[in-house]
PDB file of C-alpha atoms and ligand atoms in Angstrom:
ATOM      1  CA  UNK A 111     134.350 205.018  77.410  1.00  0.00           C
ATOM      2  CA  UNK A 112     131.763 203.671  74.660  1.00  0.00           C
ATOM      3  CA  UNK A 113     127.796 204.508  74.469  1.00  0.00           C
ATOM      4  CA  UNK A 114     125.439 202.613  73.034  1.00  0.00           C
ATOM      5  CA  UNK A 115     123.175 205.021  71.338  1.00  0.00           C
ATOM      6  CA  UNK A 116     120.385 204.669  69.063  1.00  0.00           C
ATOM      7  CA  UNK A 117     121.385 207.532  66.140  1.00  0.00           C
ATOM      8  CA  UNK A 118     118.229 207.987  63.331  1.00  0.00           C
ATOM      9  CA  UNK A 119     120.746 207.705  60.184  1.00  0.00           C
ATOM     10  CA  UNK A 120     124.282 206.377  59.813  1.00  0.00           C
ATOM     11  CA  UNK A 121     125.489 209.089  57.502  1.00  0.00           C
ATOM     12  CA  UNK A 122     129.317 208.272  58.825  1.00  0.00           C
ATOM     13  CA  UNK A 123     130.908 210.299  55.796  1.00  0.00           C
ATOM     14  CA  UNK A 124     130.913 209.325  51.848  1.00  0.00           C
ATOM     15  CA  UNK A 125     131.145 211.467  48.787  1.00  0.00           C
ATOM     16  CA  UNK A 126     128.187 213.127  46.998  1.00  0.00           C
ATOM     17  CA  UNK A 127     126.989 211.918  43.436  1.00  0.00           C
ATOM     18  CA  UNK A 128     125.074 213.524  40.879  1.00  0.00           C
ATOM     19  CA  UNK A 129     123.182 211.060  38.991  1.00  0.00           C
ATOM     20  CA  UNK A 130     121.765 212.114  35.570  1.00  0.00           C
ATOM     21  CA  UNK A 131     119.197 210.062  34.082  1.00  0.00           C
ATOM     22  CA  UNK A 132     116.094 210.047  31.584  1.00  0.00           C
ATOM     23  CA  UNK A 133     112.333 210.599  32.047  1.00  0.00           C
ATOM     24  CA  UNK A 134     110.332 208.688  29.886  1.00  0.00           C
ATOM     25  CA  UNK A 135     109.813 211.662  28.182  1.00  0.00           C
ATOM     26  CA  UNK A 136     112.682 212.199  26.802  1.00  0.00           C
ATOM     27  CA  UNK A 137     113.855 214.891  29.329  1.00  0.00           C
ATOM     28  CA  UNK A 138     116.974 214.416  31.843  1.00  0.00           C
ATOM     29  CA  UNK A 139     116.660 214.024  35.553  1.00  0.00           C
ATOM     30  CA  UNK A 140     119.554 215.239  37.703  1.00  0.00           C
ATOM     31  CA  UNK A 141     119.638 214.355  41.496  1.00  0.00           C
ATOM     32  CA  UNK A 142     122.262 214.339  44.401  1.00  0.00           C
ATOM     33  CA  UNK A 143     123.215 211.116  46.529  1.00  0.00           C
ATOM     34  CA  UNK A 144     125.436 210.195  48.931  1.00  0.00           C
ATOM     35  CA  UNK A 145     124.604 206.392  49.588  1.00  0.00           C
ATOM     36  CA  UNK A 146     127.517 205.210  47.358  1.00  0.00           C
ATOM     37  CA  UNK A 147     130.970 202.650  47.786  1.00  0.00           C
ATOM     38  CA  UNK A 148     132.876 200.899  45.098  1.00  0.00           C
ATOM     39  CA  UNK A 149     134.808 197.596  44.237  1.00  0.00           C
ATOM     40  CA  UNK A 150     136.859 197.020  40.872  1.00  0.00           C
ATOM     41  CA  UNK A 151     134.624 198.624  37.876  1.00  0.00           C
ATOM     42  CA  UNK A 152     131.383 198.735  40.136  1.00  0.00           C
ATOM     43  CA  UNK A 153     129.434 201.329  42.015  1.00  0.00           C
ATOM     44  CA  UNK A 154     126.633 200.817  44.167  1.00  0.00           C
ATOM     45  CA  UNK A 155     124.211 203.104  45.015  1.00  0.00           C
ATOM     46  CA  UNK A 156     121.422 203.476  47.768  1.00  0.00           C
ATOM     47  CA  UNK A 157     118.389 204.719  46.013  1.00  0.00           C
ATOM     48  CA  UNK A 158     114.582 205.781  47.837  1.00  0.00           C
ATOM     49  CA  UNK A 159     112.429 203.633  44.971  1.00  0.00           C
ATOM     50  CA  UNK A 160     109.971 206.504  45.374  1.00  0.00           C
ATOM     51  CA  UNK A 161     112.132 208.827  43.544  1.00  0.00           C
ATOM     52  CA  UNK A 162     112.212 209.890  39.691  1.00  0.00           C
ATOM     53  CA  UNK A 163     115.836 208.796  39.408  1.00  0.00           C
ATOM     54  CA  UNK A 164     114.905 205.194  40.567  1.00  0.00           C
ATOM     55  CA  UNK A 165     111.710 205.093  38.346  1.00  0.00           C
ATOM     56  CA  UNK A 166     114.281 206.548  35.624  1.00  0.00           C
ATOM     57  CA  UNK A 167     117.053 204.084  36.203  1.00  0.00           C
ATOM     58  CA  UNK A 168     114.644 200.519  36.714  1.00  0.00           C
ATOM     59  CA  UNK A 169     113.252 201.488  32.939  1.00  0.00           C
ATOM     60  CA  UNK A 170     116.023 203.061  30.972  1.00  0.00           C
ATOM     61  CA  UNK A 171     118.672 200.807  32.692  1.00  0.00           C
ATOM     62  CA  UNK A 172     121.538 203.592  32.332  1.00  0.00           C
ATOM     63  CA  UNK A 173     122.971 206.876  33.727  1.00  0.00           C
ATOM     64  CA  UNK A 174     125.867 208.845  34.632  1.00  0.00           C
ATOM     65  CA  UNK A 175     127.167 209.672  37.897  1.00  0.00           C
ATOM     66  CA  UNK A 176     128.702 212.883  38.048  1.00  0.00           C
ATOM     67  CA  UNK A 177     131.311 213.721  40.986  1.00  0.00           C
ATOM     68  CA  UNK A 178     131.296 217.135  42.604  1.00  0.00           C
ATOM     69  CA  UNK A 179     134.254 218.741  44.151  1.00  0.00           C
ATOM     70  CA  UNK A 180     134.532 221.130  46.398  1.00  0.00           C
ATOM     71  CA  UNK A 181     134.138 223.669  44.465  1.00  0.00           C
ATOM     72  CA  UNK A 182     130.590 222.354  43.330  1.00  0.00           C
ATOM     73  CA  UNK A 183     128.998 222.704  46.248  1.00  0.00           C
ATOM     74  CA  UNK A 184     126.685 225.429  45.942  1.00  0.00           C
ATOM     75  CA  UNK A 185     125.188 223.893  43.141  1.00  0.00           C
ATOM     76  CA  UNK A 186     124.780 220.744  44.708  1.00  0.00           C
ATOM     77  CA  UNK A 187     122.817 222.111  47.853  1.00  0.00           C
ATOM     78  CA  UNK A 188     120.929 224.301  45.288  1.00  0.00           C
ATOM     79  CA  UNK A 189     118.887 220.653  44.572  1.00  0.00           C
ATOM     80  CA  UNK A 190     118.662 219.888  47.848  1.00  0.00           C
ATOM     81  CA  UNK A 191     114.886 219.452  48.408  1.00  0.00           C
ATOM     82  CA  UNK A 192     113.771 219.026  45.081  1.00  0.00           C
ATOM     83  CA  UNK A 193     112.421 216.042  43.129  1.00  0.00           C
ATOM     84  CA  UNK A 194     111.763 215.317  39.746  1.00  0.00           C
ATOM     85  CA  UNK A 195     108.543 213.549  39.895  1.00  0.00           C
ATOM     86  CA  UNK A 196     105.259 215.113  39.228  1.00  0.00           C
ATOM     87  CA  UNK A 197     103.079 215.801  41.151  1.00  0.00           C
ATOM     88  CA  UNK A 198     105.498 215.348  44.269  1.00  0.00           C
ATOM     89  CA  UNK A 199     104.651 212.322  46.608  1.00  0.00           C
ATOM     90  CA  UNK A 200     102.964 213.150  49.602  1.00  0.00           C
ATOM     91  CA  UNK A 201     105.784 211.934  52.617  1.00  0.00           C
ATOM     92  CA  UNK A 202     108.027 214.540  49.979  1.00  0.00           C
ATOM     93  CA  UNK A 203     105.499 217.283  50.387  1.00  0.00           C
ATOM     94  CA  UNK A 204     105.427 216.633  54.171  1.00  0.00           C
ATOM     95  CA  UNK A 205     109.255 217.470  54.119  1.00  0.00           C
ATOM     96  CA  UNK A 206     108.939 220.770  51.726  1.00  0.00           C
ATOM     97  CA  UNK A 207     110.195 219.298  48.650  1.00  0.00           C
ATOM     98  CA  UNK A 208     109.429 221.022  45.489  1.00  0.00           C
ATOM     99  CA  UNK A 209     108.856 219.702  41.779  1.00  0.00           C
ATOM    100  CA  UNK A 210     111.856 220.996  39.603  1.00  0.00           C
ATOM    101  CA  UNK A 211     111.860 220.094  35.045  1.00  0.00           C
ATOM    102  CA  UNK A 212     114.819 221.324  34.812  1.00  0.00           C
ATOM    103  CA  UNK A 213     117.107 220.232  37.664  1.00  0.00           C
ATOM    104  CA  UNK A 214     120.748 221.383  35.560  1.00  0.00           C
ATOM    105  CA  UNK A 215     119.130 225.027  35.111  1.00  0.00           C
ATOM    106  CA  UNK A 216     118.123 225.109  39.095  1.00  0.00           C
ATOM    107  CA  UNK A 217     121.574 224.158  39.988  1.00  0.00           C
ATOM    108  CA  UNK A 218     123.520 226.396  37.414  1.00  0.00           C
ATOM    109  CA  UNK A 219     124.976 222.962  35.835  1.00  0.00           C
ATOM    110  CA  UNK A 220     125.536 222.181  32.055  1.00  0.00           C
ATOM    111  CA  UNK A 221     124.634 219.053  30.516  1.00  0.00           C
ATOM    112  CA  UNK A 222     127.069 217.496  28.415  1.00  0.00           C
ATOM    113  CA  UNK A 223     126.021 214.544  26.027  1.00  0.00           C
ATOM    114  CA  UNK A 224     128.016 211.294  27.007  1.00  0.00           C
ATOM    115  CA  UNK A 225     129.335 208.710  25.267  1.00  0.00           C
ATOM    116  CA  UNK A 226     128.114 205.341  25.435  1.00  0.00           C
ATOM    117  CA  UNK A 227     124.830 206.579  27.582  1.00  0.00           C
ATOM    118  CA  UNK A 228     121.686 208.870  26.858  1.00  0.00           C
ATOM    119  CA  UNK A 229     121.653 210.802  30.019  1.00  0.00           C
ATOM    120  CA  UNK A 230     124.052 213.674  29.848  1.00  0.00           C
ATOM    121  CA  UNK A 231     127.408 214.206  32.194  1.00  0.00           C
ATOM    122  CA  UNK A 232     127.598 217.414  34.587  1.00  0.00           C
ATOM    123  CA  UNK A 233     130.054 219.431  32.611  1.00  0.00           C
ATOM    124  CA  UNK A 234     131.384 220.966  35.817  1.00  0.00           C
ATOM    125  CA  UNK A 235     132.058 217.813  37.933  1.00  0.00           C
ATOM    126  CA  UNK A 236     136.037 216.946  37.491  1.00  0.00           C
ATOM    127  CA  UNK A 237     135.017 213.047  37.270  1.00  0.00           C
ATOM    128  CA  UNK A 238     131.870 211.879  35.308  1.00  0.00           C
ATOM    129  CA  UNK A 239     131.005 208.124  34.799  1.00  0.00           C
ATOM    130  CA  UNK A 240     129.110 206.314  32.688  1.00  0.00           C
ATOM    131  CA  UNK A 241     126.902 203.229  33.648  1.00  0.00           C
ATOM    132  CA  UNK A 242     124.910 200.512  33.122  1.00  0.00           C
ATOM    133  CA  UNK A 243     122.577 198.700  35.833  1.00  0.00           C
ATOM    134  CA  UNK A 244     123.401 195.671  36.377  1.00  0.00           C
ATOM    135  CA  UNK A 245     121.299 194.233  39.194  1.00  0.00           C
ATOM    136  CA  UNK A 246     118.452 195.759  41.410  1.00  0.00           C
ATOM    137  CA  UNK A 247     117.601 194.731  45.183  1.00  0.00           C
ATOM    138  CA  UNK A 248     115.699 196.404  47.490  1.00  0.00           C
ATOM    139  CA  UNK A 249     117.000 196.528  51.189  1.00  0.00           C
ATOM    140  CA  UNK A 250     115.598 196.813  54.662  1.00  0.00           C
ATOM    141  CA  UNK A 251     112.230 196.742  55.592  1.00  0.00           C
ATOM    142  CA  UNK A 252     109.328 197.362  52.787  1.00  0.00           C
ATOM    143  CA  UNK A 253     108.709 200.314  54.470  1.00  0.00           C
ATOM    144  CA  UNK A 254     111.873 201.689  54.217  1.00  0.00           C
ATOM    145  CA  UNK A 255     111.188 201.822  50.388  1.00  0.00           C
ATOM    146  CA  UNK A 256     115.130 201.276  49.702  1.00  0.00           C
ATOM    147  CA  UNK A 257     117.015 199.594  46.678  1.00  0.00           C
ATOM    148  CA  UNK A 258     120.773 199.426  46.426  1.00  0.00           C
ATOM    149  CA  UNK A 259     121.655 199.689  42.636  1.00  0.00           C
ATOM    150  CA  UNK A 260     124.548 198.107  41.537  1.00  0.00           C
ATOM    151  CA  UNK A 261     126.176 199.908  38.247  1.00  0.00           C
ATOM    152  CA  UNK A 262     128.561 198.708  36.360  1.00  0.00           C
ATOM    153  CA  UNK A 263     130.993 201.676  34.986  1.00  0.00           C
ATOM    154  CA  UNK A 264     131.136 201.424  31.404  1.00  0.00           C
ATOM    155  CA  UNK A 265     132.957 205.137  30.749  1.00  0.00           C
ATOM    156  CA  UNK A 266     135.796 207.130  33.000  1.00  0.00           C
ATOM    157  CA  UNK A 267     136.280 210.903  31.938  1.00  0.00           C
ATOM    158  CA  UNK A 268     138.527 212.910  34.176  1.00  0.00           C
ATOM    159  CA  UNK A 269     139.151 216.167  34.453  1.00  0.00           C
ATOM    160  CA  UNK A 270     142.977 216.949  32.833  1.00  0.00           C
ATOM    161  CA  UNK A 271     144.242 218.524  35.903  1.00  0.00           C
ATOM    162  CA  UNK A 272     143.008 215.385  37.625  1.00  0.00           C
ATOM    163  CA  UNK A 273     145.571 212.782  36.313  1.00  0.00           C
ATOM    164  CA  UNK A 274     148.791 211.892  37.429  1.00  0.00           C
ATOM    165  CA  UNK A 275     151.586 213.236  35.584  1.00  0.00           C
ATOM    166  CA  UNK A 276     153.443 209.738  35.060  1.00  0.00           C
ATOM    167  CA  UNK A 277     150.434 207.030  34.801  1.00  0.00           C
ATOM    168  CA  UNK A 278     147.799 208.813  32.173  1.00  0.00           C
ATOM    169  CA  UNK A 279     144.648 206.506  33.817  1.00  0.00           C
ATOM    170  CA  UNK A 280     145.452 207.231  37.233  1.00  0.00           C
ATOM    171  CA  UNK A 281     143.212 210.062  39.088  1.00  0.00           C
ATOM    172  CA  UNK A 282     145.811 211.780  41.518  1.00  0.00           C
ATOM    173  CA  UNK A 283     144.640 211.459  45.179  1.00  0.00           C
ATOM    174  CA  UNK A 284     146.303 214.624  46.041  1.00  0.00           C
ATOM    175  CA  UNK A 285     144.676 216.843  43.401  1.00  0.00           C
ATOM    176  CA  UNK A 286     141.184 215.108  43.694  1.00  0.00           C
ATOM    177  CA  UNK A 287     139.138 216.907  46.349  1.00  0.00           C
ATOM    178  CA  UNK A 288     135.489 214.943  46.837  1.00  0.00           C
ATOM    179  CA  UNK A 289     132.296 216.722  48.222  1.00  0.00           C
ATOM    180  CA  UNK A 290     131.602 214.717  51.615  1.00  0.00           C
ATOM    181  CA  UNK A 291     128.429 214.395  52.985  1.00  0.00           C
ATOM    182  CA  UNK A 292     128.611 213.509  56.845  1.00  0.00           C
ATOM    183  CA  UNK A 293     125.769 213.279  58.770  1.00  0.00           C
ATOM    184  CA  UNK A 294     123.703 215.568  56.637  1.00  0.00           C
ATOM    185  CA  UNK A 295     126.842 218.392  56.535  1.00  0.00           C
ATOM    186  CA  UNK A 296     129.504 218.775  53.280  1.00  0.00           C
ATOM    187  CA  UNK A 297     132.970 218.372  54.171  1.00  0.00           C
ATOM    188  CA  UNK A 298     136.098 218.165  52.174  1.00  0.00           C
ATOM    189  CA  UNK A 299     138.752 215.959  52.599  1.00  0.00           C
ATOM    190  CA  UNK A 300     142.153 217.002  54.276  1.00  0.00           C
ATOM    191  CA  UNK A 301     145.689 216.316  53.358  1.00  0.00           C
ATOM    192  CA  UNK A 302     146.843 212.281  53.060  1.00  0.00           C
ATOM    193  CA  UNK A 303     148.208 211.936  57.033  1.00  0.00           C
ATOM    194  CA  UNK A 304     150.219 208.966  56.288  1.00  0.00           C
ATOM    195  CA  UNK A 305     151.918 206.210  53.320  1.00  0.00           C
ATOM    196  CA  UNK A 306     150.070 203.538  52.757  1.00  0.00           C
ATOM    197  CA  UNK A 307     151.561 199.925  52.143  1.00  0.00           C
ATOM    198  CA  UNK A 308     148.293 199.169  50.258  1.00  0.00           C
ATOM    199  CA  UNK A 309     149.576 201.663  47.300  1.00  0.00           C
ATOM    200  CA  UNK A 310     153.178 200.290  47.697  1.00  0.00           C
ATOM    201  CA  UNK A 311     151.835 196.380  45.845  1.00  0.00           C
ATOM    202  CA  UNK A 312     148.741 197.881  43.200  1.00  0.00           C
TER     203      UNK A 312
HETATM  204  C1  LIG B  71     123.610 215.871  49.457  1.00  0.00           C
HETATM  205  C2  LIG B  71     122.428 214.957  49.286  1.00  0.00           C
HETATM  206  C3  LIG B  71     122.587 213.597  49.403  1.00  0.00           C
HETATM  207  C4  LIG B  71     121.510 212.727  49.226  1.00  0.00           C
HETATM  208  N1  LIG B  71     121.716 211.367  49.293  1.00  0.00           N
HETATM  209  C5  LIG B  71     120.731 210.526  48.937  1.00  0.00           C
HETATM  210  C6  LIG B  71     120.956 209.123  48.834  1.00  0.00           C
HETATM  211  O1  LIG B  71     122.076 208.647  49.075  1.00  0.00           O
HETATM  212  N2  LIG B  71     119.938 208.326  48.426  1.00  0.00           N
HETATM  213  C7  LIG B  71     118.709 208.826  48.121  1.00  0.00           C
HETATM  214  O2  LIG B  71     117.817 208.058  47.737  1.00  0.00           O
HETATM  215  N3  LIG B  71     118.445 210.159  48.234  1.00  0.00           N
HETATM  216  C8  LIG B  71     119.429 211.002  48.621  1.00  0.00           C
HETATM  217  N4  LIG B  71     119.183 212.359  48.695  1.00  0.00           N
HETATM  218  C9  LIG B  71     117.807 212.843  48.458  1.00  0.00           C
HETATM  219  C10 LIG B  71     117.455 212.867  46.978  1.00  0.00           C
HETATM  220  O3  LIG B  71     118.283 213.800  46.304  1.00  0.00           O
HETATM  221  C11 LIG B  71     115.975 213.250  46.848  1.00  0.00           C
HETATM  222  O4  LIG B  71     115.193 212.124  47.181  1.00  0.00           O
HETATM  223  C12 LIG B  71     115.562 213.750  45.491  1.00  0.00           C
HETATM  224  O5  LIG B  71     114.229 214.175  45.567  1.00  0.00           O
HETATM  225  C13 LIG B  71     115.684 212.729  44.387  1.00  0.00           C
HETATM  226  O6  LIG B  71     115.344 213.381  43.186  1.00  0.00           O
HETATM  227  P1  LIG B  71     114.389 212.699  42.113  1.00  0.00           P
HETATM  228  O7  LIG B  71     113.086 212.397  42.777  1.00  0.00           O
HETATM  229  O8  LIG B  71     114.279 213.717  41.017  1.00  0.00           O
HETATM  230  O9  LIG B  71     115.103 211.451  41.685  1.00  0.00           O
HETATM  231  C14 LIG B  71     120.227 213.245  48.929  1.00  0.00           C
HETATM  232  C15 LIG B  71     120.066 214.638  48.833  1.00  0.00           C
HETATM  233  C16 LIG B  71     121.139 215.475  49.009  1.00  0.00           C
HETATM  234  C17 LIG B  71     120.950 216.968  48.870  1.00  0.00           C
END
């Protein structure tokens, strides 16, 4: 027996992101998301435009998303309610958000210079990735203020203990333990519950 029901977000489960960019001053932004999906070397990423890390990414063009684990999760919730921009937009201040410079010292993260980009990787996420935007559209209503950004992955680093023991550029599913956001909690991911015949022709 189905219910239709009118629910305020549609949070149904995906992992969390740290996304390091720059300010135009030269200082790096750090900020969690959850809004995220992927297709070949792509991500895509559901961005508030009224946030430093959108500003950050329309004029600089670049970033890194950094993937917690599990084990990251204090720090992550540690930037919950916290915002870059300054001085903090109003609906923000309405919700108790605070202005924090220095969002890798508020977390208890290191910055780690990348490769290819200018904003810095999150030393202690397992997976950190490079990008480049690629395209910009905004989504929904203009009220919603909403972009989805699509990235295109220009760098892979994985943690060693990460990779599969037989293919060197293959992340092993069983050892690689995402930070879910669902519906506003974190959740981990449980054991693989059955083979796939996907895996069996890749
Ligand atoms: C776990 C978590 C997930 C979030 N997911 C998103 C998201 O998918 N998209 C988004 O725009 N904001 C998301 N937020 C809110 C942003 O982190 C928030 O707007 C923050 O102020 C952005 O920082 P900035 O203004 O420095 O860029 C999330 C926050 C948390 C704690």
């Amino acid at each position: 027996m189905h219910r239709v029901i009118a629910p305020k977000i549609l949070y149904f489960g995906t992992p969390v992101v740290l996304i390091s960019t720059m300010n135009e001053d030269g200082s790096m932004n750090l900020a969690p998301i959850s809004s995220v999906w992927w297709l070949d070397q792509t991500g895509v990423v559901g961005l508030g435009t009224r946030s430093q890390t959108f500003a950050n990414m329309q004029r600089s063009k670049e970033c890194v998303l950094s993937l917690p684990s599990v084990d990251q999760v204090a720090a992550v919730d540690r930037l919950a309610l916290t915002t870059g921009s300054n001085p903090v937009p109003n609906y923000k201040l309405a919700m108790n958000f605070r202005h924090v410079r220095d969002k890798f010292d508020e977390a208890g993260l290191t910055a780690l210079p990348s490769e290819l980009v200018r904003p810095p990787r999150v030393m202690e996420c397992p997976i950190q990735l490079e990008a480049r935007v690629a395209s910009i559209h905004l989504v929904g209503n203009p009220d919603d203020h909403s972009a989805s950004v699509e990235l295109r992955i220009v760098r892979v680093h994985a943690d060693e203990s990460l990779i599969d023991t037989q293919n060197r550029h293959h992340i092993s599913p069983d050892r690689w333990r995402p930070l879910i956001m669902s519906f506003l909690g974190f959740y981990g991911l449980g054991e693989q519950i059955h083979t796939s015949r996907l895996a069996e022709v890749f």
